[in-house]
Coordinates of C-alpha atoms and ligand atoms in Angstrom, one line a residue:
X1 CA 19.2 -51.3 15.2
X2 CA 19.9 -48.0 13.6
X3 CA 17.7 -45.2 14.6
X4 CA 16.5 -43.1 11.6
X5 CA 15.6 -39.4 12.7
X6 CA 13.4 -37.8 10.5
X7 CA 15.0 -34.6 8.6
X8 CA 13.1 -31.2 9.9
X9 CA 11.3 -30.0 7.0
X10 CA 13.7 -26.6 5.8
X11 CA 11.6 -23.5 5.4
X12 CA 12.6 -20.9 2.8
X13 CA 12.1 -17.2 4.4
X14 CA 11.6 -14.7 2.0
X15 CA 13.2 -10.8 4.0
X16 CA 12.0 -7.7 2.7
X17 CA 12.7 -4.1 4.0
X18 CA 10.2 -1.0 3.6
X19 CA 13.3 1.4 3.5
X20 CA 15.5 2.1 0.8
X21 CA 18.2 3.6 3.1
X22 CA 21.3 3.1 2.9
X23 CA 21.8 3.3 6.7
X24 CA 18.0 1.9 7.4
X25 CA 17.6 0.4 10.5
X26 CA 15.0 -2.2 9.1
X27 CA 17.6 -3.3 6.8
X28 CA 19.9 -4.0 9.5
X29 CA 16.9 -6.2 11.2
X30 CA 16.6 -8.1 8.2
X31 CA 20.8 -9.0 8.2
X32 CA 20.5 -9.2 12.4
X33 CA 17.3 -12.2 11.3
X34 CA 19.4 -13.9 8.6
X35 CA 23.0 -14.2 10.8
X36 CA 20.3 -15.4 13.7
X37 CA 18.8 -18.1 11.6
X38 CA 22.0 -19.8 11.3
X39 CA 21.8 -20.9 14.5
X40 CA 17.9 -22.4 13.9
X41 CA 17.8 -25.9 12.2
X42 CA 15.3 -25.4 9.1
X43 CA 15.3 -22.1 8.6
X44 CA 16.7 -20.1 6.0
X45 CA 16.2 -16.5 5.5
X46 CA 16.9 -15.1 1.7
X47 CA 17.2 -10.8 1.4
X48 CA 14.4 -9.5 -1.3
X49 CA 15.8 -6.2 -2.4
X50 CA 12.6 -3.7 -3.4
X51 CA 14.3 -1.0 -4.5
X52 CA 14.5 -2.5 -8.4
X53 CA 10.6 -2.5 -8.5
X54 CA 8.6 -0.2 -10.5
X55 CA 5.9 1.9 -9.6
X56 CA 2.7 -0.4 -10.2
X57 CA 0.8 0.3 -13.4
X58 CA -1.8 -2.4 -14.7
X59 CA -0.9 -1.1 -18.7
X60 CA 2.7 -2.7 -18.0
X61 CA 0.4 -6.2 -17.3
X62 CA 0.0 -8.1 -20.5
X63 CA -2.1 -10.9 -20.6
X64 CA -1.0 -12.8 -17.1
X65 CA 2.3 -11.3 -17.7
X66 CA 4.3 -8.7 -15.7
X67 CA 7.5 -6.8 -16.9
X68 CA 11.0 -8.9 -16.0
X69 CA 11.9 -7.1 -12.8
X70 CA 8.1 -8.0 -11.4
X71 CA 8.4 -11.6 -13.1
X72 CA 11.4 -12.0 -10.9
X73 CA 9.9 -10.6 -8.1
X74 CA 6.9 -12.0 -8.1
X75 CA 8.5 -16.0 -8.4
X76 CA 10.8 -15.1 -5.2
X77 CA 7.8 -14.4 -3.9
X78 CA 5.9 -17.5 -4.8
X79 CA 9.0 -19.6 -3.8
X80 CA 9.2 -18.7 -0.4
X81 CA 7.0 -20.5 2.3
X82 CA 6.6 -17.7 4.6
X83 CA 7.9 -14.3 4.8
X84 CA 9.6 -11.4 7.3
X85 CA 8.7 -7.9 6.8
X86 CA 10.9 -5.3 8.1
X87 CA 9.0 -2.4 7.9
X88 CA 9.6 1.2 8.8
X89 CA 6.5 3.9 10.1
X90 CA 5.9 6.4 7.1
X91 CA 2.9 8.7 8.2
X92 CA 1.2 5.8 10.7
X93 CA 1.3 3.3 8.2
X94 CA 4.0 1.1 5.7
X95 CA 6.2 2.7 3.5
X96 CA 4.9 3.7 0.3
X97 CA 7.7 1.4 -2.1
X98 CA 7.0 -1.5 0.5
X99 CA 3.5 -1.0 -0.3
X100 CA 4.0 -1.4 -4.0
X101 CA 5.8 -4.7 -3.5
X102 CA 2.9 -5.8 -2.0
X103 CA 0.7 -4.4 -4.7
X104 CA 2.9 -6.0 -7.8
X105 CA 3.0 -9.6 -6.3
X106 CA -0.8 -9.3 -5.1
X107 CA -1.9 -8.8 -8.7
X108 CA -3.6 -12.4 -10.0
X109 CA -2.8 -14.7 -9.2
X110 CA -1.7 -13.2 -5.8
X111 CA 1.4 -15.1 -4.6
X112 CA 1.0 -14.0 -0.7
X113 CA -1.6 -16.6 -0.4
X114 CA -2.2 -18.9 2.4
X115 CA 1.3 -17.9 3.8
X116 CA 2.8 -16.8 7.0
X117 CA 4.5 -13.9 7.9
X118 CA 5.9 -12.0 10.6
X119 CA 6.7 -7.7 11.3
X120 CA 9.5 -6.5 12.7
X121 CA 10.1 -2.5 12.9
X122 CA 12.6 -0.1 13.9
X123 CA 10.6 3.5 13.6
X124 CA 10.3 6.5 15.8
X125 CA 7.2 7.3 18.2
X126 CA 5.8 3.3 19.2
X127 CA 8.4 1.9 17.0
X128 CA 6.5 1.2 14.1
X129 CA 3.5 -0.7 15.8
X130 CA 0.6 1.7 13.5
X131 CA 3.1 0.3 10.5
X132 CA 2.4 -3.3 11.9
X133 CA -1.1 -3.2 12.3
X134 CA -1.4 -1.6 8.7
X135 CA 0.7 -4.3 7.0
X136 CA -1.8 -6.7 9.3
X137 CA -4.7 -5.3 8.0
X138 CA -3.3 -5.0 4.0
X139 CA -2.5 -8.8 4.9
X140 CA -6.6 -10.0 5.5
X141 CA -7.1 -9.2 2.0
X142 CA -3.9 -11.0 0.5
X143 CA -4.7 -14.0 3.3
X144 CA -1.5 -13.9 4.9
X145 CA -1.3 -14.8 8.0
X146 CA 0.3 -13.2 10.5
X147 CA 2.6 -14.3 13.9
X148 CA 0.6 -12.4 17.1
X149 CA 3.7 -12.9 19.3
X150 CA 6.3 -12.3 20.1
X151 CA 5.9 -8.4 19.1
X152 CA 8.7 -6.3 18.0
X153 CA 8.4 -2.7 18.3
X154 CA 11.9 -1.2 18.1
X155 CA 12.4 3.0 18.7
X156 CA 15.7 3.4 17.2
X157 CA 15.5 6.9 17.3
X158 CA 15.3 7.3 21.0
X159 CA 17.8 4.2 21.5
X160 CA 20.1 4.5 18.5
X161 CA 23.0 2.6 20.7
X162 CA 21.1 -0.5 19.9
X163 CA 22.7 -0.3 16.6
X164 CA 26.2 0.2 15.6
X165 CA 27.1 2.9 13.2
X166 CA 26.7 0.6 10.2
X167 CA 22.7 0.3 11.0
X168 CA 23.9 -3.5 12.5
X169 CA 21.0 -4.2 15.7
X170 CA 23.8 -4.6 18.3
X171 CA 21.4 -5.6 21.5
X172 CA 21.3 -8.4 22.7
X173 CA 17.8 -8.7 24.4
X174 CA 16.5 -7.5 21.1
X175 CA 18.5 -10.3 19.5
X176 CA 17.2 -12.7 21.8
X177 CA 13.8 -11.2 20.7
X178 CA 13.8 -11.4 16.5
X179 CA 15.5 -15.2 17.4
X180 CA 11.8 -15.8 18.9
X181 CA 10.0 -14.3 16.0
X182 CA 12.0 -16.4 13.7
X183 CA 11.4 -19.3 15.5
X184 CA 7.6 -18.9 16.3
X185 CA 7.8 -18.4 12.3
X186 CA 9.1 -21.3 11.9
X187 CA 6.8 -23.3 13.6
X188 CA 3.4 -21.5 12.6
X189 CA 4.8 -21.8 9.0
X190 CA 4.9 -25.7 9.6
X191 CA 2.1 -25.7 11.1
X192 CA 0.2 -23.6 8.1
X193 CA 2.0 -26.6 5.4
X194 CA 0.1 -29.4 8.1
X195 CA 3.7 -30.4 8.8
X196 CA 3.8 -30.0 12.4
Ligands
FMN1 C1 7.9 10.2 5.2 C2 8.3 9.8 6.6 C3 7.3 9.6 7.5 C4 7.5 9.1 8.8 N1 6.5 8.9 9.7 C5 6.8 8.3 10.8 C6 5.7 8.0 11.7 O1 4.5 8.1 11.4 N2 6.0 7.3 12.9 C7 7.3 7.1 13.2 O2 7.5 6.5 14.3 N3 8.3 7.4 12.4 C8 8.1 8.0 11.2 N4 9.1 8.3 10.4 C9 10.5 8.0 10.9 C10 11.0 6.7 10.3 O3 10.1 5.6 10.6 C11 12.4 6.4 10.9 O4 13.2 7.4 10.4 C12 12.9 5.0 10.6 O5 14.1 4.9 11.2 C13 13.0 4.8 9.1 O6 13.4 3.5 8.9 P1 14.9 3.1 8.4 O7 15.9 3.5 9.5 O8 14.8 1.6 8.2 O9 15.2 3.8 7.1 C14 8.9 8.8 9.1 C15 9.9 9.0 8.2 C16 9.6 9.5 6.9 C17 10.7 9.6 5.9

């Protein structure tokens, strides 16, 4: 008798960087995640670009309506089961053009909700971990929910040879740690959706 094995469930990533760098470091953790997640059955990882967004202002909001860009936005956004942030240290905290990403798709109804998510920073100091526990704490109000571990804390300043000259993460035990994140992801995301 045949054996029939039951198709893992695929779960739509949704990337977004904090920096708008051509060069950024975060952005090259974002393409390090999605060449990784080739190599994970059921995981597919799709780049958000921020950088078209505008500036939040609530007189752009008609009634339940947001201007095209936003609209856009804002359905990748609902789309996606969980997400990875890539986010940069600006002054201890996120940067401010991630911070309006979060802020246009949070408006009602806020499409974050009841998802998971994990950080991954490249910064200088700590690596970006005051950036994490920001987005952590912006997160309780939106109700996403948040991987613990693995952590990924990355000072690319003091150890810029773990990136090539094209901002590509070139490490490999830093490699071998964002293939954890995406898979503990993974797995909390399924188990979020009661499908694990
Ligand atoms: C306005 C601003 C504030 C910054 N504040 C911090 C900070 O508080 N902590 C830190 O580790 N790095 C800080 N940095 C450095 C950036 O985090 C660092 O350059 C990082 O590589 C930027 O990310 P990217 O390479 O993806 O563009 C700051 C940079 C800028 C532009």
């Amino acid at each position: 008798m045949e054996t029939v094995v039951a198709a893992k469930p695929i779960i739509k990533v949704a990337a977004l960087c904090g920096s708008l760098r051509k060069a950024s470091y975060n952005r090259g953790l974002v393409r390090s995640a999605i060449e990784l997640s080739k190599s994970i059955n059921g995981l597919e990882i799709e780049y958000i670009d921020i950088e078209p967004l505008p500036m939040l202002n609530t007189d752009l909001e008609g009634d339940g309506t947001f201007p095209p860009t936003v609209e856009a936005f804002r359905q990748k956004i609902k789309e996606a089961d969980s997400f990875l942030f890539a986010s940069p240290e600006y002054n201890f905290s996120v940067s401010a053009p991630l911070k309006n990403a979060i802020d246009l798709a949070s408006r009602p109804p806020n499409v974050w909700a009841d998802k998971a998510a994990a950080i991954v920073s490249a910064s200088g100091g700590s690596g970006g971990s005051r950036s994490q526990y920001h987005l952590r704490q912006i997160g309780v109000f939106l109700d996403l929910h948040f991987i613990n571990k693995p952590e990924f804390f990355l000072n690319a300043h003091e150890h810029p040879a773990k990136f090539d000259g094209n901002g590509n993460l070139v490490d490999e035990s830093f490699k071998k740690k964002l293939k954890e994140i995406l898979i503990s992801l993974q797995r909390f995301t399924l188990r979020l959706q009661g499908k694990l």
